[in-house]
mmCIF file of C-alpha atoms in Angstrom:
data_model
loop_
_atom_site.group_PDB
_atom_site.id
_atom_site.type_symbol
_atom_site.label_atom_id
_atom_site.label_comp_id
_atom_site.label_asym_id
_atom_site.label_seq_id
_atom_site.Cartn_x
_atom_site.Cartn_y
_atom_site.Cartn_z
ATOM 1 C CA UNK A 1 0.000 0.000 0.000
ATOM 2 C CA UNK A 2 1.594 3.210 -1.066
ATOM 3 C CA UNK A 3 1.605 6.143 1.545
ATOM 4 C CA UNK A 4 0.013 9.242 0.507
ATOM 5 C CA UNK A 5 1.785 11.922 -0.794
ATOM 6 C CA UNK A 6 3.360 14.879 1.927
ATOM 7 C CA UNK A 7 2.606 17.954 1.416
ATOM 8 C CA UNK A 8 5.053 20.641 -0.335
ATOM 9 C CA UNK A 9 5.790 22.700 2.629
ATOM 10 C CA UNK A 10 7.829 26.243 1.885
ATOM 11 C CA UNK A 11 11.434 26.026 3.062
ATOM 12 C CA UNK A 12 12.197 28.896 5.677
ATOM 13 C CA UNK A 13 15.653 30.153 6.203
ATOM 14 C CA UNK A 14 17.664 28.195 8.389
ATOM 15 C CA UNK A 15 17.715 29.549 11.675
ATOM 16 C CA UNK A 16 21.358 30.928 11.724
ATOM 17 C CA UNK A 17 20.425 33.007 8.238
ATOM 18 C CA UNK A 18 17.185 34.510 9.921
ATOM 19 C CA UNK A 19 19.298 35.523 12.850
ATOM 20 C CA UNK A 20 22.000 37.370 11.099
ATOM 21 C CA UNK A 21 19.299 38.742 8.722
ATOM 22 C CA UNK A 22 17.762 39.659 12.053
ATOM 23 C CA UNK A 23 20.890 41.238 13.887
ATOM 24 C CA UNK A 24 22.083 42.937 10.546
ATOM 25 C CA UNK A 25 18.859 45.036 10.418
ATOM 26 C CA UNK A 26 19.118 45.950 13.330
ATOM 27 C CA UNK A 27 22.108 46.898 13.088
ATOM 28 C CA UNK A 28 21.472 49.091 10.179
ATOM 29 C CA UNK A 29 18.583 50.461 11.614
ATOM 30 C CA UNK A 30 20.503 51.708 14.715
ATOM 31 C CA UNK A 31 22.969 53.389 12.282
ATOM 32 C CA UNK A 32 20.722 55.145 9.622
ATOM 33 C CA UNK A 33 18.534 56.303 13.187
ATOM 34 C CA UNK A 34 21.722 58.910 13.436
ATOM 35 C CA UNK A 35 21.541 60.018 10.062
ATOM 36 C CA UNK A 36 18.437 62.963 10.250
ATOM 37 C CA UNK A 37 20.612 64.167 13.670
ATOM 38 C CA UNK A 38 23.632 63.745 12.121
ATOM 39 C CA UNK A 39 22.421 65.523 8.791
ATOM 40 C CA UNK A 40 20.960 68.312 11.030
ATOM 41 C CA UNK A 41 24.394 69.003 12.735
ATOM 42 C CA UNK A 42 25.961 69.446 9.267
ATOM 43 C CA UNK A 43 23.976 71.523 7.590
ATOM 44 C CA UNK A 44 22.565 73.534 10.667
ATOM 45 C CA UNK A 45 19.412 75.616 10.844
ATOM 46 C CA UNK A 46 17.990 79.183 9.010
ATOM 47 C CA UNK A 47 19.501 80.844 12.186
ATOM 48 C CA UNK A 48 23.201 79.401 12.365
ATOM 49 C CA UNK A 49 23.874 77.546 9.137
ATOM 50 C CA UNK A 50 26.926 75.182 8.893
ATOM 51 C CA UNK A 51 27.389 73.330 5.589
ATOM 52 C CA UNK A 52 25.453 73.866 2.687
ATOM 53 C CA UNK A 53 22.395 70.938 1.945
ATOM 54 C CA UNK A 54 23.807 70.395 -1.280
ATOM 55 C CA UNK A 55 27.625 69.534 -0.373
ATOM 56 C CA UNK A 56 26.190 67.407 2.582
ATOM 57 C CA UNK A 57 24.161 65.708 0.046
ATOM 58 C CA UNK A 58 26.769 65.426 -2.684
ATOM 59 C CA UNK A 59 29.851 65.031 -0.580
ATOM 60 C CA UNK A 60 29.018 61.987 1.270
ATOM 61 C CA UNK A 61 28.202 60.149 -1.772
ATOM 62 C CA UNK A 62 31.036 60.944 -3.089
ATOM 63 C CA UNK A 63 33.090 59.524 0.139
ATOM 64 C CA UNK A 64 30.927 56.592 0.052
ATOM 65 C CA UNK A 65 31.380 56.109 -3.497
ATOM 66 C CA UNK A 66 35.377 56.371 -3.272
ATOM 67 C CA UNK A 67 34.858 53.731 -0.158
ATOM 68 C CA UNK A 68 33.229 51.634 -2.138
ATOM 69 C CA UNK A 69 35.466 51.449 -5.360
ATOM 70 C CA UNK A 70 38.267 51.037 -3.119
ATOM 71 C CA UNK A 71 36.111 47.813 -1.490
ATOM 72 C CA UNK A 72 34.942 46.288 -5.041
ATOM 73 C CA UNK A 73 38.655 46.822 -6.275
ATOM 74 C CA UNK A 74 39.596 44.672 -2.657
ATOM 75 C CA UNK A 75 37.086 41.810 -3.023
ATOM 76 C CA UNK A 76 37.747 41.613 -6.898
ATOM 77 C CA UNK A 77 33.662 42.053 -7.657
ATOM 78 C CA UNK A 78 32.619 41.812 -10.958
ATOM 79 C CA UNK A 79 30.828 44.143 -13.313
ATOM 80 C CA UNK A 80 27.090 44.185 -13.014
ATOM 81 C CA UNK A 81 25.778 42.654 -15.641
ATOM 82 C CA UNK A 82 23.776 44.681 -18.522
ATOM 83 C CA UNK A 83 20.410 44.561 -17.374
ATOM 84 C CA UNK A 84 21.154 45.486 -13.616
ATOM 85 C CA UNK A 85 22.873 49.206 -14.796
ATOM 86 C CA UNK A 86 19.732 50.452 -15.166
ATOM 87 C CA UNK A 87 17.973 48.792 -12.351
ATOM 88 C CA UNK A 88 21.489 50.281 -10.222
ATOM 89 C CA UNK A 89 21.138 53.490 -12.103
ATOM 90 C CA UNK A 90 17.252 53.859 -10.511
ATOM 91 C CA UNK A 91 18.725 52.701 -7.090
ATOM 92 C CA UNK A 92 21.185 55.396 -7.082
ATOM 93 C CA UNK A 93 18.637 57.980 -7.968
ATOM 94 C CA UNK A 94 16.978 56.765 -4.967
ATOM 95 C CA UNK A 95 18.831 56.549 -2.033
ATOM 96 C CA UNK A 96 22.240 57.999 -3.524
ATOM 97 C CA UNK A 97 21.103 61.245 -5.066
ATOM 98 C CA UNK A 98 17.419 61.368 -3.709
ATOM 99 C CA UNK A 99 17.158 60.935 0.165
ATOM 100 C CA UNK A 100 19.825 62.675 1.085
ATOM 101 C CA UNK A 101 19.569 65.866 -0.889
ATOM 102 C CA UNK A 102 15.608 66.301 -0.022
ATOM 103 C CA UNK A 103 16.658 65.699 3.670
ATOM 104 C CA UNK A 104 19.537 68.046 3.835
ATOM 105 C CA UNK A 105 17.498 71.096 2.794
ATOM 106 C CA UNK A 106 14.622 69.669 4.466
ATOM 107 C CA UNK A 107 16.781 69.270 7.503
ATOM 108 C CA UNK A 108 17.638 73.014 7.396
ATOM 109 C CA UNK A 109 13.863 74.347 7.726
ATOM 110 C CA UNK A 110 12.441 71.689 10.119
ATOM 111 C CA UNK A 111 14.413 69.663 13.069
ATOM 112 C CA UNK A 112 15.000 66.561 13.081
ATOM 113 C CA UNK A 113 12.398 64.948 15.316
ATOM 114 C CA UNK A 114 9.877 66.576 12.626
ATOM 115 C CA UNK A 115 11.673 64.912 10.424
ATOM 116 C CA UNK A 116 11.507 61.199 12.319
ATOM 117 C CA UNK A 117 7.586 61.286 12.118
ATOM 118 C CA UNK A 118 7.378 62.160 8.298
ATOM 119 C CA UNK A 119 9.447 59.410 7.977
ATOM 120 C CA UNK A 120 7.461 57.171 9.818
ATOM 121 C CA UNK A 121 5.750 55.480 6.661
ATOM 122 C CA UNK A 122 9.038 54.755 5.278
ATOM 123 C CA UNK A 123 8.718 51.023 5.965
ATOM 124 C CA UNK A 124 5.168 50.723 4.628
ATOM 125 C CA UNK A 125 6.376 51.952 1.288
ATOM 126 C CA UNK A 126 9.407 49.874 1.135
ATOM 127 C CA UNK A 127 7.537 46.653 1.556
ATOM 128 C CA UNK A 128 4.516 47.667 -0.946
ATOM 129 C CA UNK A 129 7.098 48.443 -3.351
ATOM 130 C CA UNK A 130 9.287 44.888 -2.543
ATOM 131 C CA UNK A 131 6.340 42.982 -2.619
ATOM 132 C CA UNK A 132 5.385 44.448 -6.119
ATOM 133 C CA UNK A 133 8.707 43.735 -7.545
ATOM 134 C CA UNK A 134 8.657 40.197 -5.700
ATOM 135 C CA UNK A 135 5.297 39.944 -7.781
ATOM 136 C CA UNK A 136 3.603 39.769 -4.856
ATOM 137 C CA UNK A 137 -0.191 41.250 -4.173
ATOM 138 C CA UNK A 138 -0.843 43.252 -0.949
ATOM 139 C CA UNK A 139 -4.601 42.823 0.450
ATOM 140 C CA UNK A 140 -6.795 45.809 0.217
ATOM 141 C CA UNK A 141 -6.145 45.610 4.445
ATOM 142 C CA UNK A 142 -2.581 46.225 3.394
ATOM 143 C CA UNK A 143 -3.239 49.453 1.510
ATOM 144 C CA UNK A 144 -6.347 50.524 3.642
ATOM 145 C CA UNK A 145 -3.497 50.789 6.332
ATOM 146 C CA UNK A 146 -1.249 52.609 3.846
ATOM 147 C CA UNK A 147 -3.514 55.284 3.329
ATOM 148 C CA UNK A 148 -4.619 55.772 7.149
ATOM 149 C CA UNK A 149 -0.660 56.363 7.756
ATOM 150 C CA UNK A 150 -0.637 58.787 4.924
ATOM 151 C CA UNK A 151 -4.051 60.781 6.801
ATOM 152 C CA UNK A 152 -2.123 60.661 10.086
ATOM 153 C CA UNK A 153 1.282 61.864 8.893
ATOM 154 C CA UNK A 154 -0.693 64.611 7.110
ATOM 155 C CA UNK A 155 -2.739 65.241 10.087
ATOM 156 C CA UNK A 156 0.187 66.182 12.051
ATOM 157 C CA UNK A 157 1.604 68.628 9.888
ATOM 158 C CA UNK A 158 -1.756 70.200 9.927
ATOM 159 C CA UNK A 159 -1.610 70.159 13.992
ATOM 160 C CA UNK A 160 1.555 70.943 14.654
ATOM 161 C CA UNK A 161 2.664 73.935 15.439
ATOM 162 C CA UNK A 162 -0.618 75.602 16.113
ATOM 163 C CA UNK A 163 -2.498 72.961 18.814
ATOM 164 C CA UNK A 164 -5.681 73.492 16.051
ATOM 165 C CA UNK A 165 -5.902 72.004 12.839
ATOM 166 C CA UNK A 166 -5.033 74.428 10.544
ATOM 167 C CA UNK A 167 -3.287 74.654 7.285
ATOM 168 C CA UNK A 168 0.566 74.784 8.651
ATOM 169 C CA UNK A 169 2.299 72.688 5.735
ATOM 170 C CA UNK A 170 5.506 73.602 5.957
ATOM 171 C CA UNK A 171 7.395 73.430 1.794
ATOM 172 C CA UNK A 172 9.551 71.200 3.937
ATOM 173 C CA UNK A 173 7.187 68.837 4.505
ATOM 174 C CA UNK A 174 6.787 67.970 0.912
ATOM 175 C CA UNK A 175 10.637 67.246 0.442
ATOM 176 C CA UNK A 176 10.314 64.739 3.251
ATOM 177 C CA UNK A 177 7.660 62.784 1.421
ATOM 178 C CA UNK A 178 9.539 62.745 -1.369
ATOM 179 C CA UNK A 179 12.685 61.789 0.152
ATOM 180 C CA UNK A 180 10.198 58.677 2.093
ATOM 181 C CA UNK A 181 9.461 57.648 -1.716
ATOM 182 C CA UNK A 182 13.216 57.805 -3.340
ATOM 183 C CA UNK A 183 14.605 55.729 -0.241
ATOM 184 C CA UNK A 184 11.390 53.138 -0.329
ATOM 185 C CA UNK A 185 12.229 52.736 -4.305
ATOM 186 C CA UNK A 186 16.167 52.656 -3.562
ATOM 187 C CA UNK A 187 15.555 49.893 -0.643
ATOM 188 C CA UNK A 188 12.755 47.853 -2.790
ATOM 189 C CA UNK A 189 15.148 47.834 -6.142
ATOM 190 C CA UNK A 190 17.951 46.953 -3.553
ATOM 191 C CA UNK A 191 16.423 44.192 -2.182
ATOM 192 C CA UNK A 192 15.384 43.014 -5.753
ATOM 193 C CA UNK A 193 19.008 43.207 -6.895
ATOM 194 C CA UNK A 194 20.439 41.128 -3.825
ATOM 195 C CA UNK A 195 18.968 38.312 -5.372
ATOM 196 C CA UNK A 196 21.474 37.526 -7.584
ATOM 197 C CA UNK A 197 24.415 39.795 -6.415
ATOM 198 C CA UNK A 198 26.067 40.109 -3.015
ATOM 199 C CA UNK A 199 24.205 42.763 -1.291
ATOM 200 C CA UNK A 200 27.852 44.771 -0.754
ATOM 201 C CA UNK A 201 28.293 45.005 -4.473
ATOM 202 C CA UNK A 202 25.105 45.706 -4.895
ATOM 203 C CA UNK A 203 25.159 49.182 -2.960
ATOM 204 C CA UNK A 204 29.187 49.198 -3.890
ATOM 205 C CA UNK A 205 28.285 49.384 -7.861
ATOM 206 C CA UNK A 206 25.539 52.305 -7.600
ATOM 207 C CA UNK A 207 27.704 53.831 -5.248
ATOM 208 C CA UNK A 208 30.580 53.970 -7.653
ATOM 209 C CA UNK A 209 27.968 54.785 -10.765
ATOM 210 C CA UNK A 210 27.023 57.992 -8.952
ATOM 211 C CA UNK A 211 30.844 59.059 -9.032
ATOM 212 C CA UNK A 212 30.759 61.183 -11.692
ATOM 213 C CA UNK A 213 28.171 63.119 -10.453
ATOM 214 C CA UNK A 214 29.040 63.207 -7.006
ATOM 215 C CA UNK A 215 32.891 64.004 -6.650
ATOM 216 C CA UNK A 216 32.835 67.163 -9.241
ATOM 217 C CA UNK A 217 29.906 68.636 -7.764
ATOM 218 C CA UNK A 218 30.605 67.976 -4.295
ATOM 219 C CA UNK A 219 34.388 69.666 -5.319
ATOM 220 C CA UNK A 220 32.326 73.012 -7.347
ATOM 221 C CA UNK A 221 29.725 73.201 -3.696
ATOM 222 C CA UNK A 222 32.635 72.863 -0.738
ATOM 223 C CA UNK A 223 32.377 75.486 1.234
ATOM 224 C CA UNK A 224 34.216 78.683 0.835
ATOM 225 C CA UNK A 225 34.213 79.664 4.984
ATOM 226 C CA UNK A 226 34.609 77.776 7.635
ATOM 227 C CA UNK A 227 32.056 76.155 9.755
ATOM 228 C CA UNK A 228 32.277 74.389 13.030
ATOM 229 C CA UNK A 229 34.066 71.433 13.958
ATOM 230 C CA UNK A 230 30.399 69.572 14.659
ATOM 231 C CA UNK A 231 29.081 69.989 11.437
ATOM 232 C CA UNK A 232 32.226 68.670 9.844
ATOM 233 C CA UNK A 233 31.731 65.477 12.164
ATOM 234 C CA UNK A 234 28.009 65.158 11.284
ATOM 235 C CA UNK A 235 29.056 65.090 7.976
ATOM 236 C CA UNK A 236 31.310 62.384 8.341
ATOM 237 C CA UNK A 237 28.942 60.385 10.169
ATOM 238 C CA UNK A 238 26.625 60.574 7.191
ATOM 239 C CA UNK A 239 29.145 60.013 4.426
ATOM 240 C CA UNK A 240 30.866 56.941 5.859
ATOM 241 C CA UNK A 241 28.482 55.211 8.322
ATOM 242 C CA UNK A 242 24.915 56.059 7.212
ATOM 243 C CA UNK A 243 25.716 56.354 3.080
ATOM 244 C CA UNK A 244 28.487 53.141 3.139
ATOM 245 C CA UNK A 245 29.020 51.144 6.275
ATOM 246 C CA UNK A 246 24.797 50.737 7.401
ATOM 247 C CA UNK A 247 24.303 49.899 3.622
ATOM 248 C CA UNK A 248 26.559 47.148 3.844
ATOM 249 C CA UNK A 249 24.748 45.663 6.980
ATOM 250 C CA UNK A 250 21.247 46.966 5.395
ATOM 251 C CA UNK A 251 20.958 45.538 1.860
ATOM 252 C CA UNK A 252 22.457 42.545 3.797
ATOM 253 C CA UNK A 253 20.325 41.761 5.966
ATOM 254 C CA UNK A 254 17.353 42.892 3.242
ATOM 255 C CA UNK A 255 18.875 39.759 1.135
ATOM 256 C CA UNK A 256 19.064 37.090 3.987
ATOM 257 C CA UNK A 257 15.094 38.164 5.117
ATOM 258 C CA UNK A 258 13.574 39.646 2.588
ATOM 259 C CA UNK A 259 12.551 42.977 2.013
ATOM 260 C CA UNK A 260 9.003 42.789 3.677
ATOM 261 C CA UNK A 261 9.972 40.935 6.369
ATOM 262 C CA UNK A 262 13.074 42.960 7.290
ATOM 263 C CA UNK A 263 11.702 46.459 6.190
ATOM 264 C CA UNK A 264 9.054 45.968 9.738
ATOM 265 C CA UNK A 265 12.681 46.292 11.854
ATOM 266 C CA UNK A 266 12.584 50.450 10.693
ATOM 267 C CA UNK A 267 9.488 50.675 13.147
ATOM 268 C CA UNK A 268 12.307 51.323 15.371
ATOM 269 C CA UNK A 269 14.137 53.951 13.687
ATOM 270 C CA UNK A 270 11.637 57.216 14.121
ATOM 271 C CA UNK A 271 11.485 56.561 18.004
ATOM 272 C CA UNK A 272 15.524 56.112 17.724
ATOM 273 C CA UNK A 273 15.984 59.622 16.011
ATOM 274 C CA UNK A 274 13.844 61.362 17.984
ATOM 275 C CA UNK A 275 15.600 60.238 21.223
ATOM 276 C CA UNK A 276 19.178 60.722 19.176
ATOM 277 C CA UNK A 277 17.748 64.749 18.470
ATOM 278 C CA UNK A 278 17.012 64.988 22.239
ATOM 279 C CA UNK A 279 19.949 64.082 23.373
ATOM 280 C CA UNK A 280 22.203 65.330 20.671
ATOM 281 C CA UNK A 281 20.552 68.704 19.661
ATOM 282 C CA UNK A 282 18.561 69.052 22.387
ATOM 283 C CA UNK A 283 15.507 69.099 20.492
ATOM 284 C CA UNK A 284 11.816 69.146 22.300
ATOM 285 C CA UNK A 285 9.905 65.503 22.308
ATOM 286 C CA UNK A 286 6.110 67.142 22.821
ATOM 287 C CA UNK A 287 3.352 65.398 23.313
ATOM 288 C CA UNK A 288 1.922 65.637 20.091
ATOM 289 C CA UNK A 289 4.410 64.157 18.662
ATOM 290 C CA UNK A 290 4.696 61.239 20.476
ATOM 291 C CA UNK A 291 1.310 60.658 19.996
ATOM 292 C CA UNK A 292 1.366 60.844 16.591
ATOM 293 C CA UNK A 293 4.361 58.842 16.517
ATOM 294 C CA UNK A 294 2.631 55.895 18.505
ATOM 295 C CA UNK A 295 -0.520 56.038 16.376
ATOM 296 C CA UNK A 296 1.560 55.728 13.114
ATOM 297 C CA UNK A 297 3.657 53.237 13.634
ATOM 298 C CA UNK A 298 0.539 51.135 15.382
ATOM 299 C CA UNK A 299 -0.777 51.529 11.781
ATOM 300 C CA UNK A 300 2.601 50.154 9.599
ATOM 301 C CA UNK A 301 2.891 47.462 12.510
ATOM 302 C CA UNK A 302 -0.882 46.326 12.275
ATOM 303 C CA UNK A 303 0.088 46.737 8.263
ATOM 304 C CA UNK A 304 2.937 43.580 8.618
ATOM 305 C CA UNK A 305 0.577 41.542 9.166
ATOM 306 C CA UNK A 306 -1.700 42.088 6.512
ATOM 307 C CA UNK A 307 -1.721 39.170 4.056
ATOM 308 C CA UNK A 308 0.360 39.410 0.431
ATOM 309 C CA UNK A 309 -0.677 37.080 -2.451
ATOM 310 C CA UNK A 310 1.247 35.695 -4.949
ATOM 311 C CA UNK A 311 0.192 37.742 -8.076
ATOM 312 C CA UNK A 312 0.735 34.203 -9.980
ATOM 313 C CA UNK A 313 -1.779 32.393 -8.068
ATOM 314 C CA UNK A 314 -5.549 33.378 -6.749
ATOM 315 C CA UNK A 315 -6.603 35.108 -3.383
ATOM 316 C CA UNK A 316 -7.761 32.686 -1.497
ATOM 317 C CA UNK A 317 -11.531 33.108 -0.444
ATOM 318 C CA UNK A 318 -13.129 31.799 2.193
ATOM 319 C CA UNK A 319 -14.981 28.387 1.638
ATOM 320 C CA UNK A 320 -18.834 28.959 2.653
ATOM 321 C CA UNK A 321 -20.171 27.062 5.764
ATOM 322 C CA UNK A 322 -22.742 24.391 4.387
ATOM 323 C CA UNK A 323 -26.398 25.402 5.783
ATOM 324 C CA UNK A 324 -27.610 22.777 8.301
ATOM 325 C CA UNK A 325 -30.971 21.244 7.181
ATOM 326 C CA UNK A 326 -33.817 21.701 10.094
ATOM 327 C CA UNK A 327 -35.747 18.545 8.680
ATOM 328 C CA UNK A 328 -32.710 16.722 10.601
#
């Protein structure tokens, strides 16, 4: 008699991969939680400014992007191949270019635990955008929760400020959301490109295709007076740590875990920069704020567990309950 067949059960990660997929995230997350503090110091406010947004945005990619041809020259990485320049190209537009020139003039008007709760839906976009490139389907919970993020984060730049709701968009405001959207489509196109390349190279190569770009113009916008010590050291903290060394551990841990698994670990990071501006700048944590804060990230955390289908195979309904017949 033959035994019936077993069911195909998905393979999970073995347990040592999910826990360095686990620590690296973390690990990145702890270092990019600096990087709106860090950016802040460097480019300072209306009132005392330090470094100008577009050097701070420039420069450090062009120190990353000399770090990294030095590393891809060290581990002997080959070229991408032809149809991953343009995929890299996109990437670089993203989180190269992208995020960190919106944030450094952003950074300029607004503080930086503004900032953190803008940011808040980063994470919601970078998994709708990995699962889409994954070819996966999110649920219409999934995106309900997307938009009720989006209607809190603009809620609070309507309230704060003034206690009232009121029209108080700051032009700031809108840089931050775009900056949200270049780093979700950076991290999603990352994540989609560690598939079949190490995830160092992968950040190394659009690192190094920026270079062009990034060294002369960083060179044409260094600054022509000098500026204090602090900003110089934000700087660095931005060019080498959050634009090189928490990519490496990032895209990493984005390639052992997956991108909408690992992207839920940034629910961390607002609540980390906020406490990073206190401390550091000695920015105000008010009440409305937190609150805000809490209620957001209730909304991308509640959002994690919302089912995504495979686009290649049906939802799955639910099967009807047969009616019970009375005669019986």
């Amino acid at each position: 008699m033959s035994t019936p067949p077993t069911p195909a059960v998905r393979k999970q990660p073995p347990i040592s991969a999910q826990g360095e997929a686990l620590a690296l995230g973390l690990l990145g997350v702890g270092l990019f939680a600096l990087s709106l503090p860090m950016t802040r110091l460097a480019v300072g406010s209306t009132q005392a400014p330090q470094l100008s947004p577009e050097f701070v945005a420039l420069g450090r990619a062009a120190v990353a992007g000399v770090l990294a041809a030095v590393w891809l020259v060290w581990q002997h990485a080959p070229l991408p191949g032809r149809r991953d320049w343009a995929l890299l190209a996109a990437m670089a537009g993203g989180v190269v270019f992208g995020f960190p020139l919106l944030t450094s003039i952003a950074l300029r008007e607004v503080d930086a635990v503004h900032a953190s709760l803008i940011l808040a839906l980063l994470p919601l976009f970078t998994a709708a955008l990995g699962a889409l490139l994954a070819g996966q389907r999110p649920s219409a919970g999934f995106w309900l929760c997307a938009f009720l993020g989006a209607a809190l984060v603009m809620a609070y730049t309507l309230l704060h400020g003034t206690g009232r709701f009121a029209l108080n968009l700051h032009w700031a405001d809108g840089l931050l959301v775009g900056a949200m959207l270049s780093a979700a489509v950076g991290y999603a196109l990352g994540g989609h490109l560690t598939r079949s390349r190490p995830a160092g190279q992968v950040i190394g190569w659009a690192l190094v295709l920026s270079l062009p770009i990034s060294v002369p113009t960083a060179w044409w916008l260094r600054p022509a007076a000098p500026v204090q010590l602090s900003a110089w050291g934000g700087f660095a903290y931005v060019a080498v740590v959050s634009m090189w060394l928490g990519f490496l551990a990032w895209y990493r841990a984005l390639a052992l875990g997956g991108t909408v698994r690992i992207s839920q670990l940034q629910l961390l990071q607002p609540f980390l920069s906020m406490l990073a501006a206190a401390a550091l700048l000695h920015e105000v944590l008010d009440a409305t704020t937190l609150l805000f804060a809490g209620a957001v990230l209730a909304v991308v955390f509640v959002a994690r567990r919302m089912p995504v289908h495979d686009a290649s195979r049906p939802v799955p309904r639910p099967v009807p309950r047969p009616i019970p017949d009375s005669r019986s």
